[in-house]
mmCIF file of C-alpha atoms in Angstrom:
data_model
loop_
_atom_site.group_PDB
_atom_site.id
_atom_site.type_symbol
_atom_site.label_atom_id
_atom_site.label_comp_id
_atom_site.label_asym_id
_atom_site.label_seq_id
_atom_site.Cartn_x
_atom_site.Cartn_y
_atom_site.Cartn_z
ATOM 1 C CA MET A 524 191.108 -93.107 -115.266
ATOM 2 C CA ARG A 525 193.490 -92.072 -118.028
ATOM 3 C CA ALA A 526 195.073 -94.924 -119.951
ATOM 4 C CA MET A 527 198.819 -94.886 -119.299
ATOM 5 C CA THR A 528 201.573 -96.067 -121.564
ATOM 6 C CA SER A 529 202.817 -99.389 -120.210
ATOM 7 C CA VAL A 530 205.871 -99.298 -117.971
ATOM 8 C CA ARG A 531 207.705 -101.142 -120.730
ATOM 9 C CA GLY A 532 206.743 -98.380 -123.170
ATOM 10 C CA GLN A 533 207.934 -95.719 -120.709
ATOM 11 C CA VAL A 534 211.276 -97.466 -120.345
ATOM 12 C CA HIS A 535 211.585 -97.715 -124.137
ATOM 13 C CA LEU A 536 211.007 -93.972 -124.451
ATOM 14 C CA TRP A 537 213.691 -93.377 -121.829
ATOM 15 C CA VAL A 538 216.141 -95.711 -123.560
ATOM 16 C CA ALA A 539 215.365 -94.048 -126.903
ATOM 17 C CA GLN A 540 216.160 -90.667 -125.378
ATOM 18 C CA ARG A 541 219.505 -91.874 -124.019
ATOM 19 C CA VAL A 542 220.501 -93.552 -127.283
ATOM 20 C CA THR A 543 219.517 -90.484 -129.319
ATOM 21 C CA ALA A 544 221.522 -88.345 -126.875
ATOM 22 C CA MET A 545 224.608 -90.443 -127.638
ATOM 23 C CA LEU A 546 224.004 -90.071 -131.379
ATOM 24 C CA LEU A 547 223.454 -86.325 -130.980
ATOM 25 C CA ALA A 548 226.698 -85.907 -129.045
ATOM 26 C CA VAL A 549 228.570 -87.145 -132.128
ATOM 27 C CA ALA A 550 226.257 -85.598 -134.737
ATOM 28 C CA VAL A 551 226.243 -82.102 -133.214
ATOM 29 C CA THR A 552 230.035 -82.146 -133.007
ATOM 30 C CA VAL A 553 230.364 -83.180 -136.664
ATOM 31 C CA HIS A 554 227.739 -80.592 -137.631
ATOM 32 C CA LEU A 555 229.461 -77.722 -135.788
ATOM 33 C CA VAL A 556 232.912 -78.601 -137.082
ATOM 34 C CA THR A 557 231.487 -78.781 -140.610
ATOM 35 C CA ILE A 558 229.873 -75.355 -140.230
ATOM 36 C CA ILE A 559 233.072 -73.793 -138.913
ATOM 37 C CA LEU A 560 235.163 -75.304 -141.707
ATOM 38 C CA ALA A 561 232.597 -74.624 -144.414
ATOM 39 C CA VAL A 562 232.087 -70.899 -143.753
ATOM 40 C CA ARG A 563 235.770 -70.013 -143.742
ATOM 41 C CA GLY A 564 235.652 -69.205 -147.442
ATOM 42 C CA GLY A 565 232.196 -67.608 -147.221
ATOM 43 C CA LEU A 566 228.854 -69.359 -147.401
ATOM 44 C CA THR A 567 227.169 -69.978 -150.737
ATOM 45 C CA ALA A 568 224.357 -72.241 -151.862
ATOM 46 C CA ALA A 569 226.701 -73.655 -154.490
ATOM 47 C CA ASP A 570 229.174 -74.720 -151.775
ATOM 48 C CA ILE A 571 226.459 -76.477 -149.814
ATOM 49 C CA LEU A 572 225.077 -78.256 -152.879
ATOM 50 C CA GLY A 573 228.575 -79.168 -153.954
ATOM 51 C CA ARG A 574 229.179 -80.859 -150.642
ATOM 52 C CA LEU A 575 225.846 -82.646 -150.257
ATOM 53 C CA ARG A 576 224.378 -83.342 -153.702
ATOM 54 C CA GLY A 577 224.515 -87.011 -154.588
ATOM 55 C CA HIS A 578 226.545 -87.839 -151.495
ATOM 56 C CA GLU A 579 225.039 -90.861 -149.730
ATOM 57 C CA GLY A 580 227.279 -90.483 -146.679
ATOM 58 C CA TRP A 581 226.012 -86.984 -145.877
ATOM 59 C CA LEU A 582 222.423 -88.049 -146.576
ATOM 60 C CA ALA A 583 222.720 -90.930 -144.122
ATOM 61 C CA PHE A 584 224.397 -88.675 -141.561
ATOM 62 C CA TYR A 585 221.723 -85.982 -141.718
ATOM 63 C CA ALA A 586 218.887 -88.534 -141.765
ATOM 64 C CA VAL A 587 220.190 -90.117 -138.541
ATOM 65 C CA PHE A 588 220.844 -86.652 -137.088
ATOM 66 C CA ALA A 589 217.302 -85.445 -137.857
ATOM 67 C CA LEU A 590 215.695 -88.624 -136.522
ATOM 68 C CA ALA A 591 217.715 -88.457 -133.296
ATOM 69 C CA ALA A 592 216.992 -84.738 -132.815
ATOM 70 C CA GLY A 593 213.263 -85.108 -133.478
ATOM 71 C CA LEU A 594 212.793 -88.033 -131.100
ATOM 72 C CA HIS A 595 215.122 -86.678 -128.417
ATOM 73 C CA GLY A 596 213.429 -83.298 -128.330
ATOM 74 C CA ALA A 597 209.896 -84.674 -128.310
ATOM 75 C CA ILE A 598 210.610 -87.144 -125.502
ATOM 76 C CA GLY A 599 212.226 -84.355 -123.490
ATOM 77 C CA LEU A 600 209.203 -82.097 -124.008
ATOM 78 C CA ARG A 601 206.956 -84.997 -122.996
ATOM 79 C CA ASN A 602 208.784 -85.261 -119.674
ATOM 80 C CA ILE A 603 208.669 -81.522 -119.040
ATOM 81 C CA ALA A 604 204.949 -81.365 -119.894
ATOM 82 C CA ALA A 605 204.216 -84.333 -117.610
ATOM 83 C CA GLU A 606 205.998 -82.716 -114.670
ATOM 84 C CA MET A 607 205.036 -79.094 -115.152
ATOM 85 C CA LEU A 608 201.582 -79.333 -116.727
ATOM 86 C CA GLY A 609 200.458 -82.796 -115.630
ATOM 87 C CA TRP A 610 200.060 -83.904 -119.249
ATOM 88 C CA ARG A 611 200.294 -87.635 -118.644
ATOM 89 C CA GLY A 612 198.850 -90.660 -120.357
ATOM 90 C CA ARG A 613 198.880 -92.701 -123.510
ATOM 91 C CA GLY A 614 197.193 -90.041 -125.651
ATOM 92 C CA PHE A 615 199.861 -87.465 -124.839
ATOM 93 C CA ASP A 616 202.660 -89.996 -125.360
ATOM 94 C CA LEU A 617 201.382 -90.885 -128.824
ATOM 95 C CA ALA A 618 201.014 -87.203 -129.666
ATOM 96 C CA TRP A 619 204.622 -86.515 -128.604
ATOM 97 C CA LEU A 620 205.846 -89.495 -130.585
ATOM 98 C CA GLY A 621 203.960 -88.127 -133.605
ATOM 99 C CA ILE A 622 205.466 -84.655 -133.108
ATOM 100 C CA GLY A 623 208.941 -86.202 -132.828
ATOM 101 C CA LEU A 624 208.564 -88.246 -135.995
ATOM 102 C CA LEU A 625 207.058 -85.273 -137.855
ATOM 103 C CA THR A 626 209.958 -83.035 -136.833
ATOM 104 C CA ALA A 627 212.362 -85.754 -137.938
ATOM 105 C CA ALA A 628 210.502 -86.091 -141.246
ATOM 106 C CA PHE A 629 210.969 -82.365 -141.980
ATOM 107 C CA GLY A 630 214.699 -82.707 -141.356
ATOM 108 C CA ILE A 631 215.025 -85.846 -143.439
ATOM 109 C CA ARG A 632 213.052 -84.222 -146.263
ATOM 110 C CA ALA A 633 215.471 -81.280 -146.226
ATOM 111 C CA ALA A 634 218.461 -83.636 -146.314
ATOM 112 C CA TRP A 635 216.861 -85.560 -149.178
ATOM 113 C CA GLY A 636 216.202 -82.293 -151.010
ATOM 114 C CA LEU A 637 219.888 -81.374 -150.887
ATOM 115 C CA TYR A 638 220.944 -84.900 -151.865
ATOM 116 C CA ALA A 639 218.583 -85.066 -154.864
ATOM 117 C CA ALA A 640 218.879 -81.402 -155.870
ATOM 118 C CA MET B 1276 239.975 -55.285 -80.226
ATOM 119 C CA PRO B 1277 236.614 -55.497 -82.027
ATOM 120 C CA GLN B 1278 233.588 -55.516 -79.786
ATOM 121 C CA THR B 1279 231.448 -58.630 -79.997
ATOM 122 C CA SER B 1280 227.960 -58.816 -78.598
ATOM 123 C CA ARG B 1281 227.102 -61.295 -75.886
ATOM 124 C CA GLU B 1282 224.918 -63.155 -78.434
ATOM 125 C CA GLU B 1283 227.868 -63.632 -80.747
ATOM 126 C CA ARG B 1284 230.064 -64.933 -77.932
ATOM 127 C CA GLU B 1285 227.620 -67.153 -76.101
ATOM 128 C CA GLY B 1286 224.609 -67.480 -78.378
ATOM 129 C CA PRO B 1287 221.126 -66.196 -77.562
ATOM 130 C CA ARG B 1288 219.521 -66.579 -74.094
ATOM 131 C CA THR B 1289 216.182 -67.554 -75.538
ATOM 132 C CA LEU B 1290 215.166 -69.103 -78.807
ATOM 133 C CA ALA B 1291 212.262 -67.777 -80.860
ATOM 134 C CA VAL B 1292 210.641 -70.937 -82.167
ATOM 135 C CA ARG B 1293 207.849 -70.792 -84.730
ATOM 136 C CA VAL B 1294 205.992 -74.104 -84.813
ATOM 137 C CA TRP B 1295 203.401 -75.246 -87.333
ATOM 138 C CA ARG B 1296 200.082 -75.965 -85.631
ATOM 139 C CA GLY B 1297 197.193 -77.653 -87.403
ATOM 140 C CA ARG B 1298 196.840 -79.993 -90.336
ATOM 141 C CA GLU B 1299 197.262 -79.094 -94.012
ATOM 142 C CA GLU B 1300 195.492 -75.865 -93.072
ATOM 143 C CA GLY B 1301 196.940 -74.162 -90.066
ATOM 144 C CA GLY B 1302 199.454 -71.574 -89.017
ATOM 145 C CA PHE B 1303 202.567 -70.877 -87.021
ATOM 146 C CA ARG B 1304 202.618 -70.242 -83.280
ATOM 147 C CA GLU B 1305 205.677 -68.746 -81.689
ATOM 148 C CA TYR B 1306 207.211 -70.029 -78.461
ATOM 149 C CA ARG B 1307 210.096 -68.681 -76.394
ATOM 150 C CA VAL B 1308 212.401 -71.470 -75.277
ATOM 151 C CA PRO B 1309 215.441 -71.092 -72.991
ATOM 152 C CA ALA B 1310 218.625 -71.638 -74.942
ATOM 153 C CA GLN B 1311 221.109 -74.184 -73.642
ATOM 154 C CA ALA B 1312 224.747 -74.567 -74.500
ATOM 155 C CA ASN B 1313 224.106 -78.029 -75.859
ATOM 156 C CA GLN B 1314 220.639 -78.613 -77.239
ATOM 157 C CA THR B 1315 219.070 -80.436 -80.144
ATOM 158 C CA VAL B 1316 216.022 -79.332 -82.117
ATOM 159 C CA LEU B 1317 214.171 -82.342 -80.688
ATOM 160 C CA ASP B 1318 215.041 -81.127 -77.164
ATOM 161 C CA VAL B 1319 213.410 -77.806 -78.041
ATOM 162 C CA VAL B 1320 210.233 -79.467 -79.325
ATOM 163 C CA THR B 1321 210.047 -81.701 -76.253
ATOM 164 C CA TRP B 1322 210.527 -78.689 -73.970
ATOM 165 C CA ILE B 1323 207.670 -76.845 -75.673
ATOM 166 C CA GLN B 1324 205.382 -79.833 -75.307
ATOM 167 C CA ARG B 1325 206.257 -80.482 -71.657
ATOM 168 C CA GLU B 1326 206.487 -76.911 -70.381
ATOM 169 C CA LEU B 1327 204.331 -74.746 -72.634
ATOM 170 C CA ASP B 1328 201.788 -76.633 -74.666
ATOM 171 C CA PRO B 1329 200.954 -80.326 -74.042
ATOM 172 C CA THR B 1330 198.685 -80.386 -77.111
ATOM 173 C CA LEU B 1331 201.654 -80.171 -79.497
ATOM 174 C CA ALA B 1332 201.861 -83.312 -81.658
ATOM 175 C CA TYR B 1333 205.213 -84.633 -82.860
ATOM 176 C CA ARG B 1334 206.917 -87.986 -83.260
ATOM 177 C CA PHE B 1335 210.132 -89.410 -81.882
ATOM 178 C CA ALA B 1336 211.419 -92.644 -80.402
ATOM 179 C CA CYS B 1337 215.114 -93.394 -79.977
ATOM 180 C CA ARG B 1338 216.595 -89.849 -79.719
ATOM 181 C CA VAL B 1339 219.955 -91.158 -80.969
ATOM 182 C CA GLY B 1340 219.623 -91.218 -84.748
ATOM 183 C CA MET B 1341 218.635 -94.837 -85.193
ATOM 184 C CA CYS B 1342 214.879 -95.034 -85.581
ATOM 185 C CA GLY B 1343 214.109 -92.396 -88.205
ATOM 186 C CA SER B 1344 210.996 -91.072 -86.430
ATOM 187 C CA CYS B 1345 211.768 -87.449 -85.638
ATOM 188 C CA ALA B 1346 212.460 -85.863 -89.027
ATOM 189 C CA MET B 1347 210.916 -82.409 -89.541
ATOM 190 C CA THR B 1348 211.442 -79.338 -91.675
ATOM 191 C CA VAL B 1349 213.820 -77.115 -89.732
ATOM 192 C CA ASN B 1350 214.263 -73.591 -91.110
ATOM 193 C CA GLY B 1351 213.127 -74.786 -94.528
ATOM 194 C CA ARG B 1352 215.231 -77.915 -94.710
ATOM 195 C CA ALA B 1353 214.332 -81.518 -93.829
ATOM 196 C CA ARG B 1354 216.499 -82.782 -90.979
ATOM 197 C CA TRP B 1355 216.587 -85.463 -88.287
ATOM 198 C CA THR B 1356 215.863 -83.322 -85.259
ATOM 199 C CA CYS B 1357 217.420 -85.585 -82.623
ATOM 200 C CA ARG B 1358 220.876 -85.175 -84.149
ATOM 201 C CA THR B 1359 220.553 -81.555 -85.244
ATOM 202 C CA HIS B 1360 222.097 -79.145 -82.769
ATOM 203 C CA VAL B 1361 220.272 -75.849 -82.414
ATOM 204 C CA SER B 1362 223.589 -73.987 -82.560
ATOM 205 C CA ARG B 1363 224.126 -75.290 -86.109
ATOM 206 C CA VAL B 1364 220.812 -74.101 -87.513
ATOM 207 C CA ALA B 1365 219.320 -71.282 -85.392
ATOM 208 C CA GLY B 1366 221.777 -68.515 -86.283
ATOM 209 C CA PRO B 1367 223.018 -65.810 -83.903
ATOM 210 C CA GLU B 1368 219.470 -64.608 -83.237
ATOM 211 C CA GLY B 1369 218.275 -68.029 -82.159
ATOM 212 C CA ARG B 1370 215.425 -68.401 -84.642
ATOM 213 C CA LEU B 1371 213.839 -71.729 -85.499
ATOM 214 C CA GLU B 1372 210.923 -72.472 -87.785
ATOM 215 C CA LEU B 1373 209.567 -76.006 -87.522
ATOM 216 C CA ARG B 1374 207.168 -77.623 -89.952
ATOM 217 C CA PRO B 1375 206.226 -81.242 -90.605
ATOM 218 C CA LEU B 1376 208.078 -83.029 -93.409
ATOM 219 C CA ALA B 1377 207.131 -81.843 -96.901
ATOM 220 C CA ASN B 1378 205.625 -84.086 -99.621
ATOM 221 C CA LEU B 1379 203.571 -86.019 -97.050
ATOM 222 C CA PRO B 1380 200.083 -85.517 -95.588
ATOM 223 C CA VAL B 1381 200.048 -83.826 -92.192
ATOM 224 C CA ILE B 1382 198.452 -85.728 -89.327
ATOM 225 C CA ARG B 1383 198.731 -82.799 -86.930
ATOM 226 C CA ASP B 1384 201.308 -80.148 -86.056
ATOM 227 C CA LEU B 1385 204.773 -81.648 -86.614
ATOM 228 C CA ALA B 1386 203.648 -85.232 -87.258
ATOM 229 C CA ALA B 1387 203.602 -86.138 -90.962
ATOM 230 C CA ASP B 1388 201.738 -89.198 -92.176
ATOM 231 C CA MET B 1389 204.428 -91.638 -93.372
ATOM 232 C CA THR B 1390 201.923 -94.029 -94.972
ATOM 233 C CA PRO B 1391 202.572 -93.042 -98.641
ATOM 234 C CA PHE B 1392 206.311 -93.216 -97.984
ATOM 235 C CA PHE B 1393 206.235 -96.785 -96.684
ATOM 236 C CA ASP B 1394 203.575 -97.899 -99.173
ATOM 237 C CA LYS B 1395 206.061 -96.969 -101.888
ATOM 238 C CA TRP B 1396 208.769 -99.100 -100.266
ATOM 239 C CA ALA B 1397 206.356 -102.017 -100.603
ATOM 240 C CA LYS B 1398 205.495 -101.021 -104.184
ATOM 241 C CA ALA B 1399 209.201 -100.971 -105.080
ATOM 242 C CA ARG B 1400 209.412 -104.503 -103.674
ATOM 243 C CA GLY B 1401 211.729 -103.360 -100.935
ATOM 244 C CA ARG B 1402 211.416 -106.683 -99.126
ATOM 245 C CA PHE B 1403 213.990 -109.447 -99.300
ATOM 246 C CA GLN B 1404 212.605 -112.522 -100.995
ATOM 247 C CA PRO B 1405 214.666 -115.679 -100.486
ATOM 248 C CA LYS B 1406 215.648 -117.285 -103.770
ATOM 249 C CA ASP B 1407 214.956 -120.899 -103.124
ATOM 250 C CA ALA B 1408 212.189 -120.846 -100.615
ATOM 251 C CA PRO B 1409 209.063 -119.019 -101.727
ATOM 252 C CA ASP B 1410 207.195 -120.727 -98.887
ATOM 253 C CA GLY B 1411 209.518 -119.216 -96.294
ATOM 254 C CA ALA B 1412 211.486 -122.412 -95.600
ATOM 255 C CA VAL B 1413 215.252 -122.338 -95.146
ATOM 256 C CA PRO B 1414 216.807 -122.304 -98.639
ATOM 257 C CA GLU B 1415 218.751 -125.375 -99.675
ATOM 258 C CA GLU B 1416 221.409 -123.378 -101.434
ATOM 259 C CA PHE B 1417 223.657 -121.606 -98.944
ATOM 260 C CA HIS B 1418 225.080 -118.436 -100.460
ATOM 261 C CA VAL B 1419 228.495 -117.286 -99.402
ATOM 262 C CA VAL B 1420 228.565 -113.524 -99.964
ATOM 263 C CA PRO B 1421 232.104 -112.137 -99.841
ATOM 264 C CA PRO B 1422 231.912 -108.682 -98.210
ATOM 265 C CA ALA B 1423 234.429 -107.350 -100.722
ATOM 266 C CA SER B 1424 232.469 -108.473 -103.783
ATOM 267 C CA ARG B 1425 231.285 -105.650 -106.048
ATOM 268 C CA GLN B 1426 227.614 -106.438 -105.549
ATOM 269 C CA ARG B 1427 227.865 -106.645 -101.769
ATOM 270 C CA ARG B 1428 229.687 -103.315 -101.658
ATOM 271 C CA GLU B 1429 226.908 -101.749 -103.769
ATOM 272 C CA ALA B 1430 224.318 -103.146 -101.361
ATOM 273 C CA ASP B 1431 226.277 -102.117 -98.258
ATOM 274 C CA ALA B 1432 226.527 -98.531 -99.537
ATOM 275 C CA GLY B 1433 222.784 -98.067 -99.123
ATOM 276 C CA ILE B 1434 221.882 -100.549 -96.407
ATOM 277 C CA GLU B 1435 222.044 -98.179 -93.406
ATOM 278 C CA CYS B 1436 218.868 -96.300 -94.363
ATOM 279 C CA ILE B 1437 216.745 -95.642 -91.269
ATOM 280 C CA GLY B 1438 213.619 -94.667 -93.223
ATOM 281 C CA CYS B 1439 213.403 -91.153 -91.810
ATOM 282 C CA GLY B 1440 211.862 -89.685 -94.967
ATOM 283 C CA VAL B 1441 214.261 -86.724 -95.192
ATOM 284 C CA CYS B 1442 215.204 -87.624 -98.779
ATOM 285 C CA TYR B 1443 211.560 -88.059 -99.755
ATOM 286 C CA ALA B 1444 210.642 -84.670 -98.303
ATOM 287 C CA SER B 1445 213.603 -83.049 -100.094
ATOM 288 C CA CYS B 1446 212.899 -84.566 -103.515
ATOM 289 C CA ASP B 1447 211.647 -82.205 -106.244
ATOM 290 C CA VAL B 1448 210.431 -85.092 -108.391
ATOM 291 C CA VAL B 1449 208.123 -86.308 -105.605
ATOM 292 C CA SER B 1450 206.614 -82.823 -105.406
ATOM 293 C CA TRP B 1451 206.039 -82.813 -109.188
ATOM 294 C CA ASN B 1452 204.767 -86.376 -109.504
ATOM 295 C CA PRO B 1453 202.959 -87.828 -106.479
ATOM 296 C CA ASP B 1454 203.269 -91.337 -107.951
ATOM 297 C CA TYR B 1455 207.072 -91.204 -107.979
ATOM 298 C CA LEU B 1456 208.464 -93.899 -105.674
ATOM 299 C CA GLY B 1457 211.085 -91.593 -104.199
ATOM 300 C CA PRO B 1458 214.759 -91.922 -103.238
ATOM 301 C CA ALA B 1459 214.426 -94.151 -100.163
ATOM 302 C CA ALA B 1460 212.309 -96.845 -101.834
ATOM 303 C CA LEU B 1461 214.566 -96.884 -104.911
ATOM 304 C CA ASN B 1462 217.689 -96.965 -102.733
ATOM 305 C CA ARG B 1463 216.237 -99.945 -100.888
ATOM 306 C CA ALA B 1464 215.402 -101.660 -104.179
ATOM 307 C CA TRP B 1465 218.983 -101.153 -105.383
ATOM 308 C CA THR B 1466 220.392 -102.855 -102.262
ATOM 309 C CA LEU B 1467 218.176 -105.864 -103.050
ATOM 310 C CA VAL B 1468 219.012 -105.856 -106.779
ATOM 311 C CA ASN B 1469 222.580 -106.360 -105.578
ATOM 312 C CA ASP B 1470 221.669 -109.110 -103.133
ATOM 313 C CA VAL B 1471 222.659 -112.386 -104.776
ATOM 314 C CA ARG B 1472 220.399 -114.302 -102.385
ATOM 315 C CA ASP B 1473 217.252 -112.524 -103.535
ATOM 316 C CA GLY B 1474 214.872 -114.300 -105.888
ATOM 317 C CA ALA B 1475 212.582 -111.461 -107.019
ATOM 318 C CA GLN B 1476 214.934 -109.590 -109.324
ATOM 319 C CA ALA B 1477 212.778 -109.436 -112.468
ATOM 320 C CA GLU B 1478 209.682 -108.350 -110.549
ATOM 321 C CA ARG B 1479 211.612 -105.719 -108.610
ATOM 322 C CA LEU B 1480 213.251 -104.228 -111.690
ATOM 323 C CA ALA B 1481 209.830 -104.057 -113.334
ATOM 324 C CA ALA B 1482 208.425 -102.373 -110.223
ATOM 325 C CA VAL B 1483 211.050 -99.629 -110.142
ATOM 326 C CA ALA B 1484 211.030 -98.862 -113.891
ATOM 327 C CA GLY B 1485 209.133 -96.188 -115.785
ATOM 328 C CA ASP B 1486 207.690 -92.759 -115.041
ATOM 329 C CA ALA B 1487 206.792 -93.545 -111.427
ATOM 330 C CA GLY B 1488 210.161 -95.189 -110.886
ATOM 331 C CA CYS B 1489 213.849 -94.519 -111.359
ATOM 332 C CA HIS B 1490 213.416 -93.085 -114.860
ATOM 333 C CA SER B 1491 211.821 -89.895 -113.530
ATOM 334 C CA CYS B 1492 214.856 -89.004 -111.424
ATOM 335 C CA HIS B 1493 216.677 -85.857 -112.613
ATOM 336 C CA SER B 1494 219.779 -86.609 -110.545
ATOM 337 C CA THR B 1495 219.594 -83.230 -108.834
ATOM 338 C CA GLN B 1496 220.787 -85.094 -105.737
ATOM 339 C CA SER B 1497 218.822 -83.303 -103.028
ATOM 340 C CA CYS B 1498 218.375 -86.745 -101.467
ATOM 341 C CA THR B 1499 222.118 -87.329 -101.324
ATOM 342 C CA GLU B 1500 222.756 -83.788 -100.096
ATOM 343 C CA HIS B 1501 220.219 -84.048 -97.255
ATOM 344 C CA CYS B 1502 220.508 -87.697 -96.155
ATOM 345 C CA PRO B 1503 221.474 -87.596 -92.478
ATOM 346 C CA LYS B 1504 223.172 -90.983 -92.829
ATOM 347 C CA GLN B 1505 225.311 -89.720 -95.715
ATOM 348 C CA LEU B 1506 223.886 -92.328 -98.056
ATOM 349 C CA ASP B 1507 223.752 -91.701 -101.794
ATOM 350 C CA PRO B 1508 220.260 -92.607 -103.073
ATOM 351 C CA SER B 1509 221.038 -90.686 -106.251
ATOM 352 C CA ALA B 1510 223.818 -93.146 -107.085
ATOM 353 C CA ALA B 1511 221.495 -96.054 -106.285
ATOM 354 C CA ILE B 1512 218.894 -94.674 -108.716
ATOM 355 C CA ALA B 1513 221.598 -94.205 -111.349
ATOM 356 C CA GLY B 1514 222.524 -97.854 -110.801
ATOM 357 C CA LEU B 1515 218.922 -98.933 -111.410
ATOM 358 C CA LYS B 1516 218.786 -96.829 -114.585
ATOM 359 C CA ARG B 1517 222.047 -98.306 -115.833
ATOM 360 C CA ARG B 1518 220.888 -101.832 -115.152
ATOM 361 C CA LEU B 1519 217.527 -101.292 -116.856
ATOM 362 C CA PHE B 1520 219.167 -99.501 -119.802
ATOM 363 C CA TRP B 1521 221.400 -102.418 -120.705
ATOM 364 C CA ASP B 1522 218.743 -105.024 -119.898
ATOM 365 C CA THR B 1523 216.310 -103.257 -122.230
ATOM 366 C CA LEU B 1524 218.818 -102.564 -124.990
ATOM 367 C CA LEU B 1525 220.158 -106.105 -124.992
ATOM 368 C CA GLY B 1526 216.723 -107.687 -124.596
ATOM 369 C CA ARG B 1527 217.556 -109.253 -121.258
ATOM 370 C CA ARG B 1528 214.205 -108.330 -119.717
ATOM 371 C CA ALA B 1529 211.570 -111.058 -119.691
#
């Protein structure tokens, strides 16, 4: 028999997905508004660096955004794969968690790159 | 004045009824049944068994929508057949297609095996457990439960379930995940979570949590749409999720 993530672990994944959804609702809105405002005068690398370089607030915002997006997406894919492909069990759950954290790490690294550029 | 056919005015004279015969493997057999002005789908099945084919297997008991025995798939949709009038579902041509309930093993013909359905009620701890008397004695504490209290109203909203299995047969999540407890068991659990006299709250919430429990529900609400008693299992499941969300987030779970 396949080892399953404990029920407690399953509930924690579910709670994590709901909490990240709440964060994303705010973060996506801020992100879209920023894009719309930022491109009004044309989009240049200098503009982006001018806004983000050395700015701790934006770094924190994008780090939280990337973490929420990575985890939320991976947990969602986990659920779809479990239902549609029957990919269930502890091994798959750990793999999805790894994929989520890796995705988040790419995003955070990009945010850090712009902060420290 | 536009001409209307006799069928449109009075309905068909005979019904063409395709009935599933066999177990998981099997096929449809068609029967011609005299149409009546006032006739339920269960009447049709009973007529076939009495007049045409005594080997037809099906299940019923009360015939008045109380016992939850006679649910079947009628023209692709799970329904209680004793309270479903043929005129509502057969169309102007008088066609019926009857199958056993989906998402359950087939015993024979129209009789589905309800064992997994009721096993899941037990798994979801759908049984009242008195708070003060684990040995079954009369509890010392006498609870006064005001009918208008929020918790009692939550419990009352789902208490009239007759266990017909229509919601279970209509649930997509059950078809995707055979371990999923299903709407009826979770609805029952929610009525007990809101019963202030019950003493098994922590165990019940643990039993209904996780991938086999309320957290797999997509809230597509087929259960609520199809429930013949107009209950709202979807709202009950949402209640369980809400309760478990805050309990988990605030560390209230043991």
